[in-house]
């Protein structure tokens, strides 16, 4: 898919439908959509509108895997030093939120870019 508002809504909708169909709890579905949204937004910020993205969402016994692949091998998510509970922050909460929902998320370089991979464990969302 290319990064666009229409495709973003479609990715969130497909994520919800697939996970509900797999019997994932509503809270974990919401968390997976939130993480996918953060990854998607970061990719658009780093790479620009209409960049080609590959999103994967998978329900397993361990939890829900969310993976997003983008073509930029040089820009990586960076923490802005913002805490989730900072009432003055206008942005920068996305990565702390990912740290909370999917601790240990990882970045892997691929031949055509990078993939960010997150596991949201059952009982965490």
XYZ file of N, CA and C in Angstrom:
375
model
N 0.844 -1.175 0.000
C 0.000 0.000 0.000
C 0.885 1.232 0.000
N 0.376 2.300 -0.498
C 1.091 3.563 -0.374
C 0.501 4.331 0.801
N 1.336 5.163 1.407
C 0.917 5.912 2.591
C -0.006 7.046 2.177
N -1.270 6.902 2.502
C -2.262 7.933 2.228
C -3.342 7.836 3.304
N -4.105 8.913 3.511
C -5.178 8.837 4.516
C -6.166 7.697 4.242
N -6.497 7.485 2.979
C -7.451 6.429 2.635
C -6.875 5.050 2.984
N -5.617 4.816 2.620
C -4.998 3.525 2.915
C -4.760 3.342 4.410
N -4.503 4.433 5.113
C -4.343 4.368 6.565
C -5.635 3.861 7.206
N -6.757 4.431 6.829
C -8.050 3.986 7.363
C -8.299 2.522 7.002
N -7.952 2.145 5.776
C -8.147 0.755 5.345
C -7.282 -0.193 6.170
N -6.040 0.176 6.430
C -5.149 -0.677 7.227
C -5.688 -0.853 8.638
N -6.182 0.222 9.240
C -6.761 0.120 10.583
C -8.004 -0.771 10.573
N -8.840 -0.603 9.557
C -10.055 -1.411 9.453
C -9.754 -2.890 9.225
N -8.801 -3.180 8.360
C -8.416 -4.568 8.122
C -7.792 -5.189 9.371
N -7.003 -4.409 10.084
C -6.406 -4.890 11.332
C -7.503 -5.271 12.317
N -8.471 -4.398 12.476
C -9.570 -4.669 13.403
C -10.345 -5.917 12.984
N -10.714 -6.002 11.720
C -11.520 -7.132 11.252
C -10.772 -8.452 11.410
N -9.492 -8.473 11.047
C -8.713 -9.703 11.133
C -8.544 -10.140 12.580
N -8.205 -9.197 13.458
C -7.962 -9.568 14.850
C -9.241 -9.979 15.572
N -10.336 -9.293 15.317
C -11.618 -9.697 15.918
C -12.004 -11.081 15.416
N -11.803 -11.315 14.112
C -12.081 -12.639 13.544
C -11.224 -13.736 14.145
N -10.036 -13.368 14.617
C -9.128 -14.342 15.244
C -9.397 -14.495 16.736
N -10.397 -13.774 17.258
C -10.760 -13.897 18.665
C -9.909 -13.079 19.620
N -9.210 -12.081 19.101
C -8.377 -11.217 19.944
C -9.289 -10.285 20.743
N -8.922 -10.022 21.990
C -9.738 -9.169 22.851
C -9.810 -7.742 22.292
N -10.916 -7.052 22.533
C -11.053 -5.683 22.025
C -9.935 -4.742 22.482
N -9.471 -4.886 23.724
C -8.389 -4.019 24.199
C -7.109 -4.240 23.410
N -6.805 -5.495 23.103
C -5.593 -5.793 22.342
C -5.748 -5.344 20.888
N -6.954 -5.437 20.352
C -7.223 -4.915 19.003
C -6.938 -3.417 18.980
N -7.454 -2.696 19.976
C -7.219 -1.247 20.056
C -5.733 -0.936 20.151
N -5.013 -1.693 20.969
C -3.579 -1.468 21.130
C -2.834 -1.729 19.821
N -3.216 -2.786 19.110
C -2.574 -3.091 17.828
C -2.834 -1.972 16.820
N -4.052 -1.459 16.795
C -4.361 -0.348 15.893
C -3.556 0.895 16.266
N -3.401 1.141 17.548
C -2.632 2.290 18.013
C -1.159 2.173 17.614
N -0.578 0.996 17.806
C 0.821 0.784 17.424
C 0.980 0.895 15.918
N 0.077 0.284 15.147
C 0.145 0.398 13.692
C 0.044 1.860 13.270
N -0.833 2.616 13.912
C -0.988 4.039 13.594
C 0.302 4.801 13.853
N 0.953 4.519 14.966
C 2.204 5.194 15.299
C 3.295 4.862 14.280
N 3.421 3.588 13.947
C 4.423 3.188 12.962
C 4.141 3.816 11.599
N 2.895 3.806 11.208
C 2.479 4.380 9.927
C 2.801 5.876 9.897
N 2.414 6.583 10.954
C 2.674 8.016 11.020
C 4.155 8.339 11.003
N 4.956 7.554 11.731
C 6.400 7.766 11.720
C 6.985 7.534 10.336
N 6.498 6.514 9.641
C 6.998 6.228 8.291
C 6.670 7.369 7.336
N 5.473 7.896 7.430
C 5.096 9.027 6.573
C 5.942 10.249 6.917
N 6.150 10.484 8.199
C 6.980 11.623 8.621
C 8.410 11.479 8.091
N 8.950 10.270 8.135
C 10.326 10.033 7.701
C 10.470 9.976 6.189
N 9.492 9.389 5.524
C 9.646 9.086 4.095
C 8.782 9.940 3.176
N 7.715 10.523 3.700
C 6.838 11.348 2.883
C 5.532 10.654 2.541
N 4.591 11.460 2.058
C 3.297 10.930 1.640
C 3.462 9.991 0.447
N 2.606 9.004 0.392
C 2.517 8.049 -0.712
C 3.740 7.155 -0.859
N 4.566 7.077 0.199
C 5.681 6.145 0.206
C 5.103 4.725 0.239
N 5.751 3.758 -0.407
C 5.236 2.381 -0.329
C 5.529 1.774 1.043
N 4.510 1.209 1.654
C 4.629 0.571 2.964
C 4.057 -0.843 2.887
N 4.586 -1.717 3.725
C 4.018 -3.054 3.879
C 3.697 -3.229 5.353
N 2.424 -3.419 5.658
C 1.984 -3.631 7.032
C 1.576 -5.092 7.194
N 2.013 -5.683 8.310
C 1.631 -7.051 8.642
C 1.104 -7.067 10.070
N 0.001 -7.761 10.264
C -0.559 -7.951 11.601
C -0.887 -9.438 11.711
N -0.398 -10.050 12.788
C -0.548 -11.491 12.939
C -0.904 -11.825 14.379
N -1.932 -12.642 14.553
C -2.313 -13.122 15.879
C -1.663 -14.479 16.108
N -0.923 -14.603 17.219
C -0.258 -15.859 17.568
C -0.577 -16.199 19.018
N -0.087 -17.335 19.461
C -0.302 -17.733 20.853
C 0.354 -16.747 21.825
N 1.444 -16.112 21.401
C 2.153 -15.161 22.266
C 1.457 -13.808 22.350
N 0.738 -13.442 21.302
C 0.092 -12.137 21.240
C -0.084 -11.710 19.799
N -0.091 -10.407 19.588
C -0.287 -9.852 18.246
C 1.019 -9.221 17.786
N 1.496 -9.678 16.642
C 2.669 -9.081 16.005
C 2.198 -7.984 15.064
N 2.831 -6.833 15.155
C 2.585 -5.727 14.221
C 3.935 -5.404 13.595
N 3.977 -5.433 12.272
C 5.211 -5.138 11.547
C 4.903 -4.109 10.463
N 5.804 -3.157 10.311
C 5.654 -2.188 9.232
C 6.998 -2.034 8.541
N 6.969 -2.168 7.231
C 8.170 -2.051 6.412
C 8.084 -0.764 5.610
N 9.171 0.032 5.646
C 9.249 1.223 4.811
C 10.587 1.216 4.075
N 10.733 2.035 3.030
C 11.935 1.965 2.190
C 13.143 2.750 2.693
N 13.065 3.421 3.832
C 14.174 4.265 4.285
C 15.077 3.506 5.253
N 16.268 3.148 4.796
C 17.234 2.404 5.623
C 18.032 3.322 6.540
N 17.848 4.629 6.435
C 18.721 5.566 7.143
C 18.053 6.300 8.299
N 16.752 6.417 8.287
C 16.046 7.109 9.374
C 15.405 6.084 10.284
N 15.662 6.266 11.585
C 15.127 5.352 12.579
C 14.316 6.141 13.587
N 13.325 5.481 14.211
C 12.581 6.172 15.259
C 13.541 6.635 16.360
N 13.322 7.832 16.855
C 14.139 8.328 17.962
C 13.232 8.918 19.030
N 13.634 8.726 20.244
C 12.851 9.195 21.378
C 13.117 10.680 21.609
N 12.061 11.402 21.843
C 12.162 12.848 22.052
C 12.351 13.199 23.523
N 12.479 12.199 24.379
C 12.643 12.466 25.808
C 11.352 12.858 26.502
N 10.230 12.555 25.884
C 8.919 12.901 26.436
C 8.365 11.701 27.197
N 7.764 11.965 28.340
C 7.089 10.921 29.112
C 5.620 10.870 28.703
N 5.030 9.698 28.850
C 3.604 9.545 28.528
C 2.726 10.481 29.338
N 3.122 10.776 30.573
C 2.283 11.582 31.455
C 2.656 13.068 31.454
N 3.443 13.518 30.486
C 3.857 14.922 30.411
C 2.702 15.766 29.864
N 2.044 16.595 30.716
C 0.882 17.358 30.260
C 1.250 18.493 29.303
N 2.508 18.870 29.231
C 2.937 19.965 28.361
C 3.333 19.498 26.956
N 3.551 18.208 26.785
C 4.026 17.693 25.498
C 2.932 17.777 24.442
N 3.292 18.277 23.269
C 2.360 18.335 22.151
C 2.592 17.201 21.169
N 3.744 16.543 21.271
C 4.054 15.383 20.441
C 5.151 14.595 21.149
N 5.571 13.495 20.538
C 6.666 12.721 21.090
C 6.270 11.608 22.032
N 4.969 11.341 22.164
C 4.525 10.274 23.070
C 4.460 8.908 22.391
N 4.587 8.868 21.080
C 4.390 7.623 20.340
C 5.348 6.515 20.714
N 6.642 6.813 20.773
C 7.599 5.758 21.095
C 7.520 5.320 22.554
N 7.327 6.231 23.510
C 7.091 5.741 24.877
C 5.840 4.857 24.967
N 4.824 5.182 24.180
C 3.622 4.356 24.152
C 3.942 2.974 23.585
N 4.742 2.926 22.523
C 5.155 1.637 21.967
C 5.993 0.858 22.977
N 6.872 1.554 23.704
C 7.671 0.885 24.739
C 6.771 0.246 25.791
N 5.674 0.922 26.120
C 4.735 0.406 27.112
C 3.930 -0.772 26.568
N 3.373 -0.624 25.371
C 2.498 -1.649 24.803
C 3.256 -2.833 24.222
N 4.431 -2.575 23.661
C 5.200 -3.626 22.975
C 6.674 -3.519 23.347
N 7.003 -3.723 24.624
C 8.406 -3.584 25.025
C 9.288 -4.525 24.218
N 10.450 -4.026 23.843
C 11.378 -4.829 23.065
C 11.151 -4.758 21.569
N 10.321 -3.815 21.099
C 10.130 -3.689 19.650
C 11.496 -3.522 19.003
N 11.584 -3.917 17.741
C 12.884 -4.023 17.106
C 12.847 -3.500 15.675
N 14.009 -3.096 15.194
C 14.163 -2.623 13.818
C 15.137 -3.560 13.112
N 14.750 -4.020 11.934
C 15.596 -4.880 11.126
C 15.789 -4.228 9.760
N 17.041 -4.108 9.335
C 17.307 -3.625 7.986
C 17.009 -4.747 7.001
N 16.433 -4.367 5.876
C 16.102 -5.321 4.817
C 16.787 -4.855 3.537
N 16.815 -5.677 2.514
C 17.455 -5.252 1.262
C 16.842 -3.991 0.650
N 15.577 -3.707 0.978
C 14.919 -2.549 0.364
C 14.426 -1.526 1.390
N 14.938 -1.575 2.611
C 14.509 -0.602 3.613
C 14.695 -1.138 5.012
N 13.660 -0.951 5.827
C 13.695 -1.456 7.202
C 12.303 -1.927 7.605
N 12.294 -2.801 8.594
C 11.034 -3.280 9.154
C 11.074 -3.066 10.656
N 10.006 -2.482 11.184
C 9.855 -2.341 12.627
C 8.856 -3.398 13.058
N 9.245 -4.159 14.067
C 8.485 -5.321 14.495
C 8.146 -5.186 15.981
N 6.877 -5.370 16.320
C 6.399 -5.217 17.699
C 5.540 -6.414 18.072
N 5.702 -6.886 19.296
C 4.825 -7.919 19.828
C 4.020 -7.339 20.981
N 2.724 -7.348 20.831
C 1.812 -6.937 21.895
C 1.309 -8.212 22.550
N 1.750 -8.455 23.742
C 1.436 -9.713 24.426
C 0.008 -9.707 24.964
N -0.594 -10.897 24.986
C -1.921 -11.061 25.582
C -1.884 -10.586 27.031
N -2.962 -9.940 27.445
C -3.057 -9.456 28.813
C -2.375 -8.118 29.032
N -1.782 -7.559 28.002
C -1.057 -6.289 28.106
C -1.879 -5.154 27.511
N -2.721 -5.469 26.503
C -3.447 -4.440 25.789
C -4.651 -4.071 26.500
